[in-house]
XYZ file of C-alpha atoms in Angstrom:
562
model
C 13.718 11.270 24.622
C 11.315 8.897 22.211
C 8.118 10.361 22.058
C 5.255 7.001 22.086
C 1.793 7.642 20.690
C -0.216 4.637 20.992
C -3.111 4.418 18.473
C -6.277 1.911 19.581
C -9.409 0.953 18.445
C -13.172 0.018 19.170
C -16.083 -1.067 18.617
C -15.379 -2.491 14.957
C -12.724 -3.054 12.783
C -11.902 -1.369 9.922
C -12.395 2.437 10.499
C -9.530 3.564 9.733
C -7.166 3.424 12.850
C -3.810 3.194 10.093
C -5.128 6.511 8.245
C -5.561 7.745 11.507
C -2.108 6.836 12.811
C -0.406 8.276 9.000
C -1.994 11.191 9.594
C -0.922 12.066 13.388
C 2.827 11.149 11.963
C 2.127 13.713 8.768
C 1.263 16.533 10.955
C 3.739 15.795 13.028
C 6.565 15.450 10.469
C 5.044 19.111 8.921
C 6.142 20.424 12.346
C 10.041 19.536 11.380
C 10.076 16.478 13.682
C 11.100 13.137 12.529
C 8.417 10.120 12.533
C 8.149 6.650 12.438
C 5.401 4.049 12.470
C 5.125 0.454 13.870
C 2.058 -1.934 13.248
C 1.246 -4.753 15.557
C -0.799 -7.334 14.300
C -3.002 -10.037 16.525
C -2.405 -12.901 14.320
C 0.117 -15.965 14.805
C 1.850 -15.647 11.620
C 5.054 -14.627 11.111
C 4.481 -12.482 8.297
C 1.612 -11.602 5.867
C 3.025 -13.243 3.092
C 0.663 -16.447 2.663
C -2.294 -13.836 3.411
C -5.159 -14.460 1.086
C -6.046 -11.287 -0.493
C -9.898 -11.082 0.528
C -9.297 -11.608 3.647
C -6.878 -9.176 4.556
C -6.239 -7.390 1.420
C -2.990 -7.031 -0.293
C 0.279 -8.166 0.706
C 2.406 -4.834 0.825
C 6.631 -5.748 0.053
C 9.596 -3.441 1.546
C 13.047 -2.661 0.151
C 14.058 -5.442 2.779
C 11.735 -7.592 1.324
C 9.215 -7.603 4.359
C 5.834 -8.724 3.003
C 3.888 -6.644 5.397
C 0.449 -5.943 6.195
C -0.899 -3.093 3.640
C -0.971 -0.106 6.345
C 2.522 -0.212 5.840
C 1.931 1.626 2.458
C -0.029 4.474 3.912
C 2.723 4.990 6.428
C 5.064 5.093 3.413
C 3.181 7.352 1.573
C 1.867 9.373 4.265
C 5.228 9.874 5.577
C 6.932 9.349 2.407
C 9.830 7.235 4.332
C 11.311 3.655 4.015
C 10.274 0.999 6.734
C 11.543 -2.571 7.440
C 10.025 -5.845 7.975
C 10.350 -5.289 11.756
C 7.689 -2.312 11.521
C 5.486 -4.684 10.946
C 5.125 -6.642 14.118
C 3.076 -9.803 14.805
C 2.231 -11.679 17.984
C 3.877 -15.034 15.780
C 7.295 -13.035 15.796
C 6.989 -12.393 19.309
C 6.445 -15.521 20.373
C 9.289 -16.915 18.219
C 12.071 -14.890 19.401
C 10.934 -15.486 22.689
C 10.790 -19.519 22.020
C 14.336 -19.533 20.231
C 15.506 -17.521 23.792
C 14.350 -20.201 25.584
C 15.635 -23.188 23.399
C 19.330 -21.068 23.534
C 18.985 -20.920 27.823
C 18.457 -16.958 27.992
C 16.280 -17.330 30.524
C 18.397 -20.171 32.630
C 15.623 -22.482 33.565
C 12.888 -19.504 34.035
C 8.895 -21.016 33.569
C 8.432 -18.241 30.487
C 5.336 -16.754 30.661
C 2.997 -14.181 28.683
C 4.049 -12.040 31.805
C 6.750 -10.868 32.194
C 8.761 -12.623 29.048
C 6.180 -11.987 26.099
C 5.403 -8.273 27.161
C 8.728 -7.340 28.010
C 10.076 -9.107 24.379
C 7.219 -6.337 22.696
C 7.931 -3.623 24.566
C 11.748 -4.414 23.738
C 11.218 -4.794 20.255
C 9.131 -1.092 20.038
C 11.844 0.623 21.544
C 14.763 -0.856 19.287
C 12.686 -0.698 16.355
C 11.715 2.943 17.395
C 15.274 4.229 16.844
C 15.726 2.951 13.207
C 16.984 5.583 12.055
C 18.387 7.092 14.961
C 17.358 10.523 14.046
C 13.495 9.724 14.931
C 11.601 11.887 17.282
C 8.234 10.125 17.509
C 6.714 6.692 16.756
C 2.970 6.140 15.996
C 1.860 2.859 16.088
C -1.445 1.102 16.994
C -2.164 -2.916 18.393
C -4.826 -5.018 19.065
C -4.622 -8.447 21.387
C -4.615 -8.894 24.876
C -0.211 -9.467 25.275
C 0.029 -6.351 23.558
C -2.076 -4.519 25.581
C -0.754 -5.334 28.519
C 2.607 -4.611 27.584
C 1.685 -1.316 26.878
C -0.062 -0.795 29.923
C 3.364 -1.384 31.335
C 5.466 0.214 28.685
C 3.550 3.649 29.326
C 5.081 3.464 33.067
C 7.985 2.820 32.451
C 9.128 5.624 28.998
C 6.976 8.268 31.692
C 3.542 10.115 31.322
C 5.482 12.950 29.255
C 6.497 10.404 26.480
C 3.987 8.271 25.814
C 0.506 9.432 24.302
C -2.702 7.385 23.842
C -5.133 8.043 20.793
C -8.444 5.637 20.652
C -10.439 5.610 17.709
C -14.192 4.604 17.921
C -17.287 4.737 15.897
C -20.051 7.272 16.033
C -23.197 5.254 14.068
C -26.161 7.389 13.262
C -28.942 5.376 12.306
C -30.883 6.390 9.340
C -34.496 5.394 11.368
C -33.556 8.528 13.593
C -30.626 10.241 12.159
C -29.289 10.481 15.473
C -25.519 10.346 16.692
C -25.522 7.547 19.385
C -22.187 7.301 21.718
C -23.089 4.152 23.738
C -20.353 2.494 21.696
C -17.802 4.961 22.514
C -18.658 5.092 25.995
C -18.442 1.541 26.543
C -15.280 0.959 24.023
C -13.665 3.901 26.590
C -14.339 1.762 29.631
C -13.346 -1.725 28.556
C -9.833 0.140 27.856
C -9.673 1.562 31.094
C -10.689 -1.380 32.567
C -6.974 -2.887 30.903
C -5.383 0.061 32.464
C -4.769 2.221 29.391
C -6.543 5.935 29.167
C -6.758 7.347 26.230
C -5.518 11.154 25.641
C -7.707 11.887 22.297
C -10.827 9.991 21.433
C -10.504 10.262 17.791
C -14.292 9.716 16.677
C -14.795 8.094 12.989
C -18.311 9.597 11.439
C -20.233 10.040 8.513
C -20.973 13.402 8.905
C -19.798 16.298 11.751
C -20.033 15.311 15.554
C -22.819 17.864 16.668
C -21.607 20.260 19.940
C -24.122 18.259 22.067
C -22.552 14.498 21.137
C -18.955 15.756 21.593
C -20.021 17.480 25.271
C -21.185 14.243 25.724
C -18.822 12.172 24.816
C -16.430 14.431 26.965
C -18.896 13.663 30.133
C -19.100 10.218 29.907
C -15.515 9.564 29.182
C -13.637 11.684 31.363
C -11.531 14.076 28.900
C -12.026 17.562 28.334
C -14.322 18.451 24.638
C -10.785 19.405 23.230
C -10.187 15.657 23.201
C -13.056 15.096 21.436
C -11.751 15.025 18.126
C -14.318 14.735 14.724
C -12.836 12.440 12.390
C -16.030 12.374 9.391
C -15.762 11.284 6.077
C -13.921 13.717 3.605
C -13.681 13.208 0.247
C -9.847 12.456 0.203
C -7.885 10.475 2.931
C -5.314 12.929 2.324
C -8.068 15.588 3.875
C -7.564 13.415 7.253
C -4.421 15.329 8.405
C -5.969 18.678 7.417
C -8.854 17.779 9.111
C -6.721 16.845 12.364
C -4.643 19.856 11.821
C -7.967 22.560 12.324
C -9.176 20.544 15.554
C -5.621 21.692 17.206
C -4.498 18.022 17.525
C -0.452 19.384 17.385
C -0.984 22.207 19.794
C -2.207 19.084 22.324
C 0.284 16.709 22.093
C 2.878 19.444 21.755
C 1.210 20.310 25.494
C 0.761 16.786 26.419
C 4.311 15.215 25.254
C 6.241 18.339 25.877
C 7.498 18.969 22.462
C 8.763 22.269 21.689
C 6.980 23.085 17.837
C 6.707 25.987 16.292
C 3.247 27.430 15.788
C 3.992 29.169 12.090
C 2.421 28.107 9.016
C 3.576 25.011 8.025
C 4.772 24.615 4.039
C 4.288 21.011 3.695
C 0.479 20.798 5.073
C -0.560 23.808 2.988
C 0.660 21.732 0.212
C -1.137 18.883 1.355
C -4.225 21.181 0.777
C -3.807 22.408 -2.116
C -3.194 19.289 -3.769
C -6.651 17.525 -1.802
C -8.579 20.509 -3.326
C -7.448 20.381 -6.779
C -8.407 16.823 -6.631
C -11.961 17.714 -6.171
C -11.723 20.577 -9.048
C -10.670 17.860 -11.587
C -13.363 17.921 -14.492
C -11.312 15.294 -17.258
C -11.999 12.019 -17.084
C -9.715 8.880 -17.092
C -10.893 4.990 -16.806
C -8.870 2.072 -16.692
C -9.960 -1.355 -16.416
C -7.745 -3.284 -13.844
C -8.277 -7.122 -14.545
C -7.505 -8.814 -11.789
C -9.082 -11.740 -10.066
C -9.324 -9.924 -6.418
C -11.686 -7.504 -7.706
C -14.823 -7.697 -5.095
C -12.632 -6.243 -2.556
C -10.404 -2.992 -3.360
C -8.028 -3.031 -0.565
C -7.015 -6.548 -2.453
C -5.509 -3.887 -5.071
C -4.609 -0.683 -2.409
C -1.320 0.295 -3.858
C -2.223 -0.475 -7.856
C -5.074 2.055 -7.350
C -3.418 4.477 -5.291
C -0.450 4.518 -7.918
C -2.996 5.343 -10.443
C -4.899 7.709 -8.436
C -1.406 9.813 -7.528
C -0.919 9.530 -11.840
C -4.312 10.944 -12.676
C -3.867 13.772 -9.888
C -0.119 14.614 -11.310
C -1.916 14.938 -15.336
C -4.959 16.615 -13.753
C -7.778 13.751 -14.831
C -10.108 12.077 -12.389
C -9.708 8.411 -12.509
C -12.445 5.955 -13.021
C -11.307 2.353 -12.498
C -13.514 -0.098 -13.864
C -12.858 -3.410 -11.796
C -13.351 -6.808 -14.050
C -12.696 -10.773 -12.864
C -10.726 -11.899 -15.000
C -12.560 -15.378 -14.903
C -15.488 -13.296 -16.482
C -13.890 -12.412 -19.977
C -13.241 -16.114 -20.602
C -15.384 -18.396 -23.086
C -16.535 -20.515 -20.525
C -18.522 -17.698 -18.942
C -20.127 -16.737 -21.952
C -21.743 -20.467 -22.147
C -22.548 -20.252 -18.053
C -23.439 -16.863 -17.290
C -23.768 -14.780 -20.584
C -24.983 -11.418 -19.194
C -21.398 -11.047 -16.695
C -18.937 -12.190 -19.842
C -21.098 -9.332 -21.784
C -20.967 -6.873 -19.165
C -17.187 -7.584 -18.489
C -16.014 -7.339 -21.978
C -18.311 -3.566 -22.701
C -16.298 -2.380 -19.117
C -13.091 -3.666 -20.762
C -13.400 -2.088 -24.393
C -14.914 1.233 -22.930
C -11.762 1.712 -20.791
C -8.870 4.394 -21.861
C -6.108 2.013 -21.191
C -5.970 -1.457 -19.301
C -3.638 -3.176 -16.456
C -3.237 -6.315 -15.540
C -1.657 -6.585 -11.822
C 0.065 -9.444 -9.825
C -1.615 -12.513 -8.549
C -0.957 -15.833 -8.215
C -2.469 -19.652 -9.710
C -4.378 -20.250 -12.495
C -8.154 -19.362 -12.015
C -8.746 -15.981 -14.383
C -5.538 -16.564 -16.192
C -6.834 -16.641 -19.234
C -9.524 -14.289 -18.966
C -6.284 -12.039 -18.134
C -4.462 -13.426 -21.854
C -7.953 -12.314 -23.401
C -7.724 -8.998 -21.781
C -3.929 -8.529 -23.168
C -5.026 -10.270 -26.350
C -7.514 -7.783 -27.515
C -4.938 -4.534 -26.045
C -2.593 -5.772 -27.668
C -4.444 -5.905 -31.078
C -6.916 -2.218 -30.829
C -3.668 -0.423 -29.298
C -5.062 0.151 -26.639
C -2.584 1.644 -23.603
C -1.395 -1.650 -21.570
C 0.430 -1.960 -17.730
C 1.232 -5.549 -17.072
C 2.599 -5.870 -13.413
C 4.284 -9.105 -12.190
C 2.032 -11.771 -13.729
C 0.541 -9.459 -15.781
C 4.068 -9.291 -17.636
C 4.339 -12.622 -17.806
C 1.239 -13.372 -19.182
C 1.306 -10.634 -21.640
C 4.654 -12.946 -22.989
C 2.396 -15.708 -22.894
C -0.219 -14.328 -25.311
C 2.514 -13.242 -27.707
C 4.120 -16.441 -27.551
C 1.036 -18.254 -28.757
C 1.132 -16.378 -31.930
C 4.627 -17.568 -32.537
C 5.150 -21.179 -30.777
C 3.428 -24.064 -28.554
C 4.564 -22.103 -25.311
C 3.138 -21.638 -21.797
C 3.750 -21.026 -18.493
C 4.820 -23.971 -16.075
C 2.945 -22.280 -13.320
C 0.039 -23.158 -15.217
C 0.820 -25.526 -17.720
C 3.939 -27.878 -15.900
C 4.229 -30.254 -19.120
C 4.577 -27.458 -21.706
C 6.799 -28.190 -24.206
C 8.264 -24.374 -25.009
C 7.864 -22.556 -21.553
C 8.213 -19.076 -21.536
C 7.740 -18.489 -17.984
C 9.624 -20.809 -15.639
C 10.221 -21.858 -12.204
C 13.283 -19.300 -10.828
C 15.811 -21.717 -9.315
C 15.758 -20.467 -5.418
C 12.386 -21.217 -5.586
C 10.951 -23.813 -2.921
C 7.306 -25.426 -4.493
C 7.530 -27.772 -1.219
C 7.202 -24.388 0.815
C 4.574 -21.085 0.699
C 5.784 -18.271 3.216
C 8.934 -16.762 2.426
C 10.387 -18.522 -0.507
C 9.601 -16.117 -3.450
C 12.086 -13.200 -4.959
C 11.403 -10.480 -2.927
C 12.346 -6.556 -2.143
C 14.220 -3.613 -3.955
C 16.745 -5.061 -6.684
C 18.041 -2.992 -9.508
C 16.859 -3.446 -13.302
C 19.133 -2.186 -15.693
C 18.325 -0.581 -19.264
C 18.971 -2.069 -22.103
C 19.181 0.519 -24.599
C 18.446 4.211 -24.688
C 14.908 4.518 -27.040
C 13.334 2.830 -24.333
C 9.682 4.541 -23.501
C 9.747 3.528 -19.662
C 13.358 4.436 -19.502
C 12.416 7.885 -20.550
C 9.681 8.046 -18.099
C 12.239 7.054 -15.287
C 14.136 10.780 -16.646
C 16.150 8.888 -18.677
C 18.309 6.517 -16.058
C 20.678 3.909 -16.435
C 18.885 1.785 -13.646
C 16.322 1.657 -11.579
C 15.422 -0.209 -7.753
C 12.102 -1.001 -7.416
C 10.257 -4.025 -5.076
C 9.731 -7.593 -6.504
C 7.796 -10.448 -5.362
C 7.045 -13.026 -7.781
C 8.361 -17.415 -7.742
C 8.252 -17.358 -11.712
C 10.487 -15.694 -14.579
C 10.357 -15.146 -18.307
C 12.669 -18.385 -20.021
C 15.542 -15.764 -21.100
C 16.513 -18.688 -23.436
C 13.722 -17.556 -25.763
C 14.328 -14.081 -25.663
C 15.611 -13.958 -29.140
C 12.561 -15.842 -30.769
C 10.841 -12.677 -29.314
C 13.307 -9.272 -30.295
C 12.711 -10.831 -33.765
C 8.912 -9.767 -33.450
C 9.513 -6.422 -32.337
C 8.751 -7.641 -28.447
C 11.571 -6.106 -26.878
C 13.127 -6.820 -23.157
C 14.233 -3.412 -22.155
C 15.187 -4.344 -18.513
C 17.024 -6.964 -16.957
C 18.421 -7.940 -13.890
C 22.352 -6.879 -12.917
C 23.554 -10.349 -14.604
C 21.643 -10.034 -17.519
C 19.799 -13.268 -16.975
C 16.460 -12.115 -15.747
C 13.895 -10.210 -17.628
C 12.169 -7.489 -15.970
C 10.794 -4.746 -18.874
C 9.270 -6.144 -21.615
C 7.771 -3.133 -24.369
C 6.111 -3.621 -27.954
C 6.989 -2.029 -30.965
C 4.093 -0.020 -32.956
C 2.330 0.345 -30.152
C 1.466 3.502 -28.565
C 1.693 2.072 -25.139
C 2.445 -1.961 -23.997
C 4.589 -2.068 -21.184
C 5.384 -5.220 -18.512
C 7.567 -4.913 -15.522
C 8.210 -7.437 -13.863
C 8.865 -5.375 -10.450
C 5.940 -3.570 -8.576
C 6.174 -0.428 -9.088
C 3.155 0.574 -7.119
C 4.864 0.416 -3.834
C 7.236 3.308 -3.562
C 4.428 5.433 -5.522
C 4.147 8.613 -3.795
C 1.124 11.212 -3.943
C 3.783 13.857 -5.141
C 6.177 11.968 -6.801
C 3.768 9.146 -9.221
C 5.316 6.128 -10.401
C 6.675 6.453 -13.815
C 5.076 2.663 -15.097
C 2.089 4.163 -13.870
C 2.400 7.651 -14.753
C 2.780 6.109 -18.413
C -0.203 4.338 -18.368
C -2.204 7.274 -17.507
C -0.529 9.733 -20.085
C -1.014 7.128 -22.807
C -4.524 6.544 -21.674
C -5.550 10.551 -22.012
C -3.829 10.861 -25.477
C -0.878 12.814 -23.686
C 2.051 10.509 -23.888
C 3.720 11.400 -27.182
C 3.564 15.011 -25.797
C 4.976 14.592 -22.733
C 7.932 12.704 -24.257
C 8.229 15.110 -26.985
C 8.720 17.988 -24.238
C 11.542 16.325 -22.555
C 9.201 14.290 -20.016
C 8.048 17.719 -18.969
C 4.285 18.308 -18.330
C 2.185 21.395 -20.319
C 2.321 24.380 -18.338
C -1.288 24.240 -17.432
C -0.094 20.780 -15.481
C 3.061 22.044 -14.152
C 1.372 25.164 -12.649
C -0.845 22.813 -10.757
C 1.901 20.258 -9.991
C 3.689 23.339 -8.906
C 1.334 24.224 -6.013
C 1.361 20.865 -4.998
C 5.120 21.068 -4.783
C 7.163 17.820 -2.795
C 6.046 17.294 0.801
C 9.751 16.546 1.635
């Protein structure tokens, strides 16, 4: 039988319910069991596609081209395992499938209702989506709303006690005027849920610093669960400490108990690994900065996957990253004229950096600034990731040494585009319309640097979402200049790998490689990037693609979570 472990939240948002929920599955998958995840989202849209970035961060893409909300990617790379778009499940897909029921007759003249048609369509949808693949033994997942709630409040009767598993996550805040641990906000987040008929199993509490004996005995008072319940969930200095961290506090022994799962008490392989690799992350002594230019850059999560793709790339060639974060709007001349002391302060963070990358995004504010960025790597040789857009403008700025050429996502009345509208795409429509999930890109020819870096293969799958492409019809103009197109699309007609002769490192995908980026297993775009950046790539493709034995010894402790 399905094993259900509900994951909820109080008092605020934000504290870290989906590390929370990646973690319980990582423990759980280090006992041999098989583990899913499911998000449910309030909101009425269908998707997170047409998301703005600052407001919920970045848009995370599937193999099945799901744009999904970016807890998706920590399940992924918790877990390391491949979701679908119907992991990610939002009250606006609910209520669709139930309205196109109703407009088909499914419920023969029925008045549909929240309940029973809306909460029995969610709890339907968990359990279906629960099986994919077959093989799973327990789902983690965590919701917020009202519908949802109460369909869990029924769901939890009707799977039985011994399957289904509630974990609530609240905040401790200890105010700096007394330096005091207060649990008024736990107490009362405890009783609203029980007041919607759902009691929660572990009170997973988030904290700066240790919950004190006294505050968990209390806790354990107030809210009716025994002090092994009480579980301390501070701030580490690695999220990939959480699971450790739930691991000491006996968190598998209790839901083995309290789900009736039959796991083996040894020593488990894949979390000692797990430590091993968290504490030679805080032993790292080299440094490595790169400057992303971007035009999300006052909120990180805007960038999650980009920076945990470099952070798993530092790890693998033992450096500690520094990313240096720089709007793109501020490197242009216009700032220099309205606000001289950012343009300074953007352009001494962009030529102090090791190497530079230029991710996705989307219009034309900070385009430029980005062509400026790309511009002056491009010239000093400095290392250089362009991702999506940041491929496509990286042919922009060559073109303009060569021809009157643009983009028509900027520029629609250029005369020599380089960067085009892709025919399936739909400008009268936002949500859905753009080239999206795994598709393979093919190699070229065999002295490719990023082919070597993928070991050498033919092909590789990686995720896409992007509405513009690189005018293939130029692509000769280009080759002639030593600008090379690597990788291209199964027919040959779309470009996806651009790389620069003479350079020591100037590559542009036009995939995102950052998604299936794995704490273990770094992505190879990426990977580059941070070789090139520590004066280490030549080496590394000199041995074969093989690290120095000082690295490999420590990648070797690390080992693969699999």
């Amino acid at each position: 039988m399905m094993k259900y472990i509900l994951v909820t939240g109080g008092v605020i948002s934000g504290i870290g319910k989906g590390i929370i929920a990646s973690s319980v599955g990582t423990i759980l998958k280090s006992c041999g069991l098989h583990v899913t995840a499911i998000k449910i989202d309030p909101y009425i849209n269908i998707d997170a596609g047409t998301f703005s970035p600052y407001e919920h961060g970045e848009v995370f893409v599937l193999d099945d081209g799901g744009e999904v909300d970016l807890d998706l990617g920590n399940y992924e790379r918790f877990l390391d395992i491949r979701l679908t778009k119907d992991n990610n499940l939002t009250t606006g897909k609910i209520y669709q499938s139930v309205i196109n029921k109703e407009r088909r007759g499914d419920y023969l003249g029925k008045t549909v209702q929240v309940v029973p048609h809306i909460t029995d369509a969610i709890q339907e949808w968990v359990v279906k989506q629960a099986t994919v693949p077959v093989d799973d033994d327990v789902c983690t997942f965590y919701i917020e709303s009202m519908p949802f709630i109460e369909a869990f409040r029924q769901f939890q009767f009707k799977v039985k006690r011994e399957n289904f598993c509630n974990i609530h996550v609240s905040l401790i805040p200890q105010p700096s005027a007394t330096g005091e641990q207060k649990t008024k906000p736990t107490q009362n987040s405890v009783r609203e849920l029980r007041g919607l008929g759902l009691s929660p199993d572990l009170i997973m509490c988030r904290c700066s610093t240790a919950l004190e004996n006294s505050v968990k005995e209390k806790i354990s008072m107030f809210c009716h669960v025994e002090p092994q319940q009480v579980i301390c969930v501070q701030d580490v200095s690695s999220i990939y400490r959480v699971p450790l961290l739930l691991e000491d506090q006996g968190v598998v022994s209790y839901l083995s108990r309290r789900l009736n799962m039959p796991i083996e008490t040894r020593p488990r392989k894949m979390l000692t690994k797990w430590k091993e690799m968290s504490d030679r992350s805080d032993r790292l002594l080299e440094h490595c900065s790169i400057a992303l230019v971007g035009k999300y850059t006052k909120f990180s999560d805007s960038y999650a996957s980009v920076i945990k793709a470099l952070e798993h790339s530092a790890l693998a060639i033992s450096h500690k990253l520094e990313v240096k974060y720089i709007d793109s709007a501020y490197l242009e001349p216009s700032t220099l004229q309205e606000e001289p002391v950012k343009y300074h302060e953007a352009w001494q963070k962009l030529c102090s950096a090791d190497g530079i990358l230029v991710p996705g995004g989307f219009g034309v504010r900070g385009t430029e600034g980005k062509i400026h960025a790309i511009n002056w790597a491009r010239k000093q040789k400095k290392p250089f990731l362009g991702v999506c857009l940041g491929m496509q403008l990286a042919v922009c700025e060559f073109a303009r040494n060569m021809l009157d050429a643009n983009s028509t996502e900027f520029d629609p009345e250029s005369k020599h585009p380089v960067v085009i509208d892709m025919p399936e795409h739909n400008p009268g429509q936002m949500g859905g319309t753009m080239r999206l999930g795994k598709r393979r890109t093919i190699f070229k020819t065999n002295t490719s640097v990023l082919r070597k870096l993928y070991g050498d293969a033919e092909y590789v799958e990686e995720r896409h979402r992007h509405r513009f492409e690189v005018n293939p019809e130029l692509k000769s103009h280009f080759e002639e200049k030593g600008f090379r197109f690597v990788g291209q699309d199964v027919e040959g007609e779309r470009m996806e790998v651009i790389e620069l002769d003479d350079h020591p490192y100037f590559i542009g995908v036009q995939y995102h490689p950052e998604f299936t980026s794995r704490p273990i297993k770094p992505s190879p775009p990426y990977l580059g990037l941070l070789l090139a950046a520590a004066g280490k790539l030549q080496s590394y493709l000199q041995k074969g693609c093989r690290l120095s034995p000082r690295f490999v010894n420590a990648a070797l402790t690390t080992g693969s979570c699999e």
